[in-house]
Amino acid sequence: KLMCPICLAADSLIDTPAGPMPVTALRIGSPVWTATAAGDRLPGVIIRLGSIAFPAGREAIHLVLSDGRSLTVSAGHPLPAGGEIGALRGGDLLDGAEVSGTDRIQLPPGSTYDLLPSGPTGWYWANGIRLASTLQGP
């Protein structure tokens, strides 16, 4: 089982009130969309950011949903309803769509990223897919 301290691929786009922004361009205090426990969007700001370098060949999941959304993320990344990305299978529901693919891929050398928004849940959207954070509050 892969564990990820910091999980998103560098090309991930984070949903913000100003539109999708590259995770690599965000800073502490940057505005982002977060969510209530019911899943409703509300504005928040980033209260923690993290990134970690990894060696060539690090495995990740290329997650594809039936509505066309996709994301490259570590298998251990947490989901809002509990569980991890790596446990998803074709036909499972995630953020209002069915999972249509969970291919294991190798990331090119570089870093992975995560963030923690303010708000009640710590949830945010990466490439339009609602996720939980691996990071803890301050």
C-alpha atoms as an extended CHARMM CRD file, in Angstrom:
* protein
*
       138  EXT
         1         1  LYS       CA              0.0000000000        0.0000000000        0.0000000000  PROA      1               0.0000000000
         2         2  LEU       CA              1.4340000000        3.3670000000       -0.9910000000  PROA      2               0.0000000000
         3         3  MET       CA              1.2850000000        6.1080000000        1.5760000000  PROA      3               0.0000000000
         4         4  CYS       CA              1.5420000000        9.6960000000        0.4880000000  PROA      4               0.0000000000
         5         5  PRO       CA              2.5730000000       12.5560000000        2.6900000000  PROA      5               0.0000000000
         6         6  ILE       CA              1.9410000000       14.9900000000       -0.1820000000  PROA      6               0.0000000000
         7         7  CYS       CA             -0.0600000000       13.7100000000       -3.1040000000  PROA      7               0.0000000000
         8         8  LEU       CA             -1.0260000000       15.8000000000       -6.1530000000  PROA      8               0.0000000000
         9         9  ALA       CA              0.9200000000       15.8300000000       -9.4120000000  PROA      9               0.0000000000
        10        10  ALA       CA              2.5250000000       19.1850000000      -10.2860000000  PROA      10              0.0000000000
        11        11  ASP       CA              0.1150000000       19.7670000000      -13.2090000000  PROA      11              0.0000000000
        12        12  SER       CA             -2.9790000000       19.6820000000      -10.9350000000  PROA      12              0.0000000000
        13        13  LEU       CA             -5.3220000000       22.6730000000      -11.1120000000  PROA      13              0.0000000000
        14        14  ILE       CA             -7.0210000000       23.8130000000       -7.9030000000  PROA      14              0.0000000000
        15        15  ASP       CA            -10.5060000000       25.3800000000       -8.0620000000  PROA      15              0.0000000000
        16        16  THR       CA            -10.4510000000       28.9790000000       -6.8180000000  PROA      16              0.0000000000
        17        17  PRO       CA            -13.0330000000       31.7910000000       -6.9550000000  PROA      17              0.0000000000
        18        18  ALA       CA            -10.9250000000       33.3090000000       -9.7920000000  PROA      18              0.0000000000
        19        19  GLY       CA            -10.9000000000       30.0260000000      -11.7610000000  PROA      19              0.0000000000
        20        20  PRO       CA             -8.5800000000       26.9890000000      -11.8160000000  PROA      20              0.0000000000
        21        21  MET       CA             -5.0260000000       27.7490000000      -10.6580000000  PROA      21              0.0000000000
        22        22  PRO       CA             -1.9250000000       25.5140000000      -10.8620000000  PROA      22              0.0000000000
        23        23  VAL       CA             -1.1670000000       23.9790000000       -7.4620000000  PROA      23              0.0000000000
        24        24  THR       CA              2.4310000000       25.1830000000       -7.9320000000  PROA      24              0.0000000000
        25        25  ALA       CA              1.2500000000       28.8410000000       -8.1180000000  PROA      25              0.0000000000
        26        26  LEU       CA             -0.6710000000       28.8310000000       -4.8310000000  PROA      26              0.0000000000
        27        27  ARG       CA              0.6050000000       30.2680000000       -1.5540000000  PROA      27              0.0000000000
        28        28  ILE       CA             -0.5510000000       30.4610000000        2.0740000000  PROA      28              0.0000000000
        29        29  GLY       CA             -3.5380000000       32.8400000000        2.0730000000  PROA      29              0.0000000000
        30        30  SER       CA             -4.4600000000       32.1890000000       -1.5840000000  PROA      30              0.0000000000
        31        31  PRO       CA             -8.2470000000       32.0020000000       -2.0430000000  PROA      31              0.0000000000
        32        32  VAL       CA             -9.6540000000       28.5610000000       -2.9220000000  PROA      32              0.0000000000
        33        33  TRP       CA            -12.9990000000       26.8400000000       -2.9230000000  PROA      33              0.0000000000
        34        34  THR       CA            -13.5920000000       24.5610000000        0.0280000000  PROA      34              0.0000000000
        35        35  ALA       CA            -16.7580000000       22.7520000000        1.1030000000  PROA      35              0.0000000000
        36        36  THR       CA            -19.2570000000       22.2620000000        3.8620000000  PROA      36              0.0000000000
        37        37  ALA       CA            -19.8480000000       18.7550000000        5.2190000000  PROA      37              0.0000000000
        38        38  ALA       CA            -22.8160000000       18.5760000000        2.8170000000  PROA      38              0.0000000000
        39        39  GLY       CA            -20.4510000000       19.2450000000       -0.1140000000  PROA      39              0.0000000000
        40        40  ASP       CA            -21.5730000000       22.8120000000       -0.8550000000  PROA      40              0.0000000000
        41        41  ARG       CA            -18.8440000000       25.1450000000       -2.0970000000  PROA      41              0.0000000000
        42        42  LEU       CA            -17.7370000000       28.0370000000        0.0550000000  PROA      42              0.0000000000
        43        43  PRO       CA            -14.7730000000       30.3910000000       -0.2770000000  PROA      43              0.0000000000
        44        44  GLY       CA            -11.7450000000       29.7580000000        1.8790000000  PROA      44              0.0000000000
        45        45  VAL       CA             -8.0260000000       30.4370000000        1.9530000000  PROA      45              0.0000000000
        46        46  ILE       CA             -5.0470000000       28.1120000000        2.0640000000  PROA      46              0.0000000000
        47        47  ILE       CA             -3.8080000000       27.7050000000        5.6260000000  PROA      47              0.0000000000
        48        48  ARG       CA             -1.1490000000       25.0230000000        4.9100000000  PROA      48              0.0000000000
        49        49  LEU       CA              0.7950000000       24.0010000000        1.8130000000  PROA      49              0.0000000000
        50        50  GLY       CA              3.1710000000       21.1340000000        1.3550000000  PROA      50              0.0000000000
        51        51  SER       CA              5.3520000000       19.6390000000       -1.3360000000  PROA      51              0.0000000000
        52        52  ILE       CA              7.8030000000       16.7910000000       -1.3720000000  PROA      52              0.0000000000
        53        53  ALA       CA             10.4150000000       15.7500000000       -3.9140000000  PROA      53              0.0000000000
        54        54  PHE       CA             10.3100000000       12.1510000000       -5.0570000000  PROA      54              0.0000000000
        55        55  PRO       CA             12.5900000000        9.8900000000       -7.0940000000  PROA      55              0.0000000000
        56        56  ALA       CA             12.0020000000        8.7720000000      -10.6630000000  PROA      56              0.0000000000
        57        57  GLY       CA              9.5230000000        5.9330000000      -10.9220000000  PROA      57              0.0000000000
        58        58  ARG       CA              7.2150000000        7.0160000000       -8.1010000000  PROA      58              0.0000000000
        59        59  GLU       CA              3.8610000000        5.3460000000       -8.7390000000  PROA      59              0.0000000000
        60        60  ALA       CA              0.6120000000        7.2980000000       -8.8270000000  PROA      60              0.0000000000
        61        61  ILE       CA             -2.9680000000        6.7830000000       -9.9560000000  PROA      61              0.0000000000
        62        62  HSD       CA             -4.3500000000        8.4210000000      -13.0880000000  PROA      62              0.0000000000
        63        63  LEU       CA             -7.9960000000        8.6960000000      -12.0260000000  PROA      63              0.0000000000
        64        64  VAL       CA            -10.6070000000        9.2130000000      -14.7700000000  PROA      64              0.0000000000
        65        65  LEU       CA            -14.2970000000        9.9070000000      -14.1130000000  PROA      65              0.0000000000
        66        66  SER       CA            -17.2050000000        9.1850000000      -16.4650000000  PROA      66              0.0000000000
        67        67  ASP       CA            -17.8240000000       12.9290000000      -17.0110000000  PROA      67              0.0000000000
        68        68  GLY       CA            -14.2750000000       13.4750000000      -18.3160000000  PROA      68              0.0000000000
        69        69  ARG       CA            -12.6130000000       14.8550000000      -15.1970000000  PROA      69              0.0000000000
        70        70  SER       CA             -9.2210000000       13.3020000000      -14.4670000000  PROA      70              0.0000000000
        71        71  LEU       CA             -6.4240000000       13.6730000000      -11.9310000000  PROA      71              0.0000000000
        72        72  THR       CA             -2.9980000000       12.1930000000      -11.2720000000  PROA      72              0.0000000000
        73        73  VAL       CA             -2.6200000000       11.6040000000       -7.5390000000  PROA      73              0.0000000000
        74        74  SER       CA             -0.9380000000        9.2220000000       -5.0930000000  PROA      74              0.0000000000
        75        75  ALA       CA             -2.9110000000        6.0870000000       -4.2470000000  PROA      75              0.0000000000
        76        76  GLY       CA             -3.0370000000        6.9720000000       -0.5500000000  PROA      76              0.0000000000
        77        77  HSD       CA             -4.7020000000       10.3540000000       -1.0220000000  PROA      77              0.0000000000
        78        78  PRO       CA             -7.8260000000       10.6110000000        1.1900000000  PROA      78              0.0000000000
        79        79  LEU       CA            -11.3620000000       10.9730000000       -0.1430000000  PROA      79              0.0000000000
        80        80  PRO       CA            -14.0060000000       13.2430000000        1.4480000000  PROA      80              0.0000000000
        81        81  ALA       CA            -16.2500000000       10.2770000000        2.3190000000  PROA      81              0.0000000000
        82        82  GLY       CA            -13.3180000000        8.3120000000        3.7760000000  PROA      82              0.0000000000
        83        83  GLY       CA            -11.0400000000        5.7880000000        2.1310000000  PROA      83              0.0000000000
        84        84  GLU       CA             -8.2870000000        6.4350000000       -0.3790000000  PROA      84              0.0000000000
        85        85  ILE       CA             -7.9600000000        7.0150000000       -4.1290000000  PROA      85              0.0000000000
        86        86  GLY       CA             -6.1590000000        3.6630000000       -4.5410000000  PROA      86              0.0000000000
        87        87  ALA       CA             -9.2070000000        1.7530000000       -3.2710000000  PROA      87              0.0000000000
        88        88  LEU       CA            -11.4990000000        3.1060000000       -6.0210000000  PROA      88              0.0000000000
        89        89  ARG       CA            -12.6000000000        0.7170000000       -8.7590000000  PROA      89              0.0000000000
        90        90  GLY       CA            -14.4610000000        1.1510000000      -12.0300000000  PROA      90              0.0000000000
        91        91  GLY       CA            -18.1300000000        1.9660000000      -11.3970000000  PROA      91              0.0000000000
        92        92  ASP       CA            -17.5360000000        3.4520000000       -7.9240000000  PROA      92              0.0000000000
        93        93  LEU       CA            -19.0570000000        6.8950000000       -7.4170000000  PROA      93              0.0000000000
        94        94  LEU       CA            -16.8500000000        9.9130000000       -6.7060000000  PROA      94              0.0000000000
        95        95  ASP       CA            -17.9950000000       13.5340000000       -6.6260000000  PROA      95              0.0000000000
        96        96  GLY       CA            -21.1600000000       12.8580000000       -8.6490000000  PROA      96              0.0000000000
        97        97  ALA       CA            -19.6190000000       10.6780000000      -11.3790000000  PROA      97              0.0000000000
        98        98  GLU       CA            -18.5970000000        7.0640000000      -11.8850000000  PROA      98              0.0000000000
        99        99  VAL       CA            -14.9500000000        6.0590000000      -11.8240000000  PROA      99              0.0000000000
       100       100  SER       CA            -14.0720000000        4.8660000000      -15.3240000000  PROA      100             0.0000000000
       101       101  GLY       CA            -10.3220000000        4.3980000000      -14.8790000000  PROA      101             0.0000000000
       102       102  THR       CA             -7.6880000000        4.0270000000      -12.1570000000  PROA      102             0.0000000000
       103       103  ASP       CA             -4.5120000000        3.3310000000      -14.0900000000  PROA      103             0.0000000000
       104       104  ARG       CA             -1.2640000000        3.0730000000      -12.1610000000  PROA      104             0.0000000000
       105       105  ILE       CA              1.4000000000        5.2230000000      -13.7830000000  PROA      105             0.0000000000
       106       106  GLN       CA              4.9350000000        6.3590000000      -12.9870000000  PROA      106             0.0000000000
       107       107  LEU       CA              5.4300000000       10.0660000000      -12.3840000000  PROA      107             0.0000000000
       108       108  PRO       CA              8.3750000000       11.8560000000      -13.9580000000  PROA      108             0.0000000000
       109       109  PRO       CA             10.9600000000       13.0450000000      -11.3950000000  PROA      109             0.0000000000
       110       110  GLY       CA              9.7900000000       16.1240000000       -9.4990000000  PROA      110             0.0000000000
       111       111  SER       CA              7.5290000000       16.9610000000       -6.5840000000  PROA      111             0.0000000000
       112       112  THR       CA              3.9960000000       16.2860000000       -5.4410000000  PROA      112             0.0000000000
       113       113  TYR       CA              1.7940000000       18.7890000000       -3.6070000000  PROA      113             0.0000000000
       114       114  ASP       CA             -1.1130000000       19.1660000000       -1.2000000000  PROA      114             0.0000000000
       115       115  LEU       CA             -2.9420000000       22.0020000000        0.5160000000  PROA      115             0.0000000000
       116       116  LEU       CA             -5.2570000000       22.5690000000        3.4410000000  PROA      116             0.0000000000
       117       117  PRO       CA             -7.9780000000       25.1800000000        3.0380000000  PROA      117             0.0000000000
       118       118  SER       CA             -9.6980000000       27.0060000000        5.8560000000  PROA      118             0.0000000000
       119       119  GLY       CA            -13.2760000000       25.9850000000        6.5620000000  PROA      119             0.0000000000
       120       120  PRO       CA            -15.0940000000       23.1460000000        8.2740000000  PROA      120             0.0000000000
       121       121  THR       CA            -13.8860000000       20.1550000000        6.2340000000  PROA      121             0.0000000000
       122       122  GLY       CA            -10.4340000000       20.7410000000        4.6980000000  PROA      122             0.0000000000
       123       123  TRP       CA            -11.8850000000       19.6330000000        1.3450000000  PROA      123             0.0000000000
       124       124  TYR       CA            -10.9370000000       21.2460000000       -1.9570000000  PROA      124             0.0000000000
       125       125  TRP       CA            -11.2370000000       20.5610000000       -5.6910000000  PROA      125             0.0000000000
       126       126  ALA       CA             -8.2730000000       19.4440000000       -7.8320000000  PROA      126             0.0000000000
       127       127  ASN       CA             -8.9660000000       19.2450000000      -11.5780000000  PROA      127             0.0000000000
       128       128  GLY       CA            -12.6270000000       19.6600000000      -10.6030000000  PROA      128             0.0000000000
       129       129  ILE       CA            -12.6330000000       16.5830000000       -8.3000000000  PROA      129             0.0000000000
       130       130  ARG       CA            -13.4350000000       17.0870000000       -4.6070000000  PROA      130             0.0000000000
       131       131  LEU       CA            -10.6910000000       15.7080000000       -2.3470000000  PROA      131             0.0000000000
       132       132  ALA       CA             -9.7560000000       15.6970000000        1.3080000000  PROA      132             0.0000000000
       133       133  SER       CA             -6.3420000000       16.9430000000        2.4480000000  PROA      133             0.0000000000
       134       134  THR       CA             -3.4170000000       14.9590000000        3.8090000000  PROA      134             0.0000000000
       135       135  LEU       CA             -2.3260000000       17.9940000000        5.8440000000  PROA      135             0.0000000000
       136       136  GLN       CA             -3.3970000000       18.8150000000        9.3900000000  PROA      136             0.0000000000
       137       137  GLY       CA             -4.4400000000       22.2110000000       10.7360000000  PROA      137             0.0000000000
       138       138  PRO       CA             -1.9210000000       24.6300000000       12.2300000000  PROA      138             0.0000000000
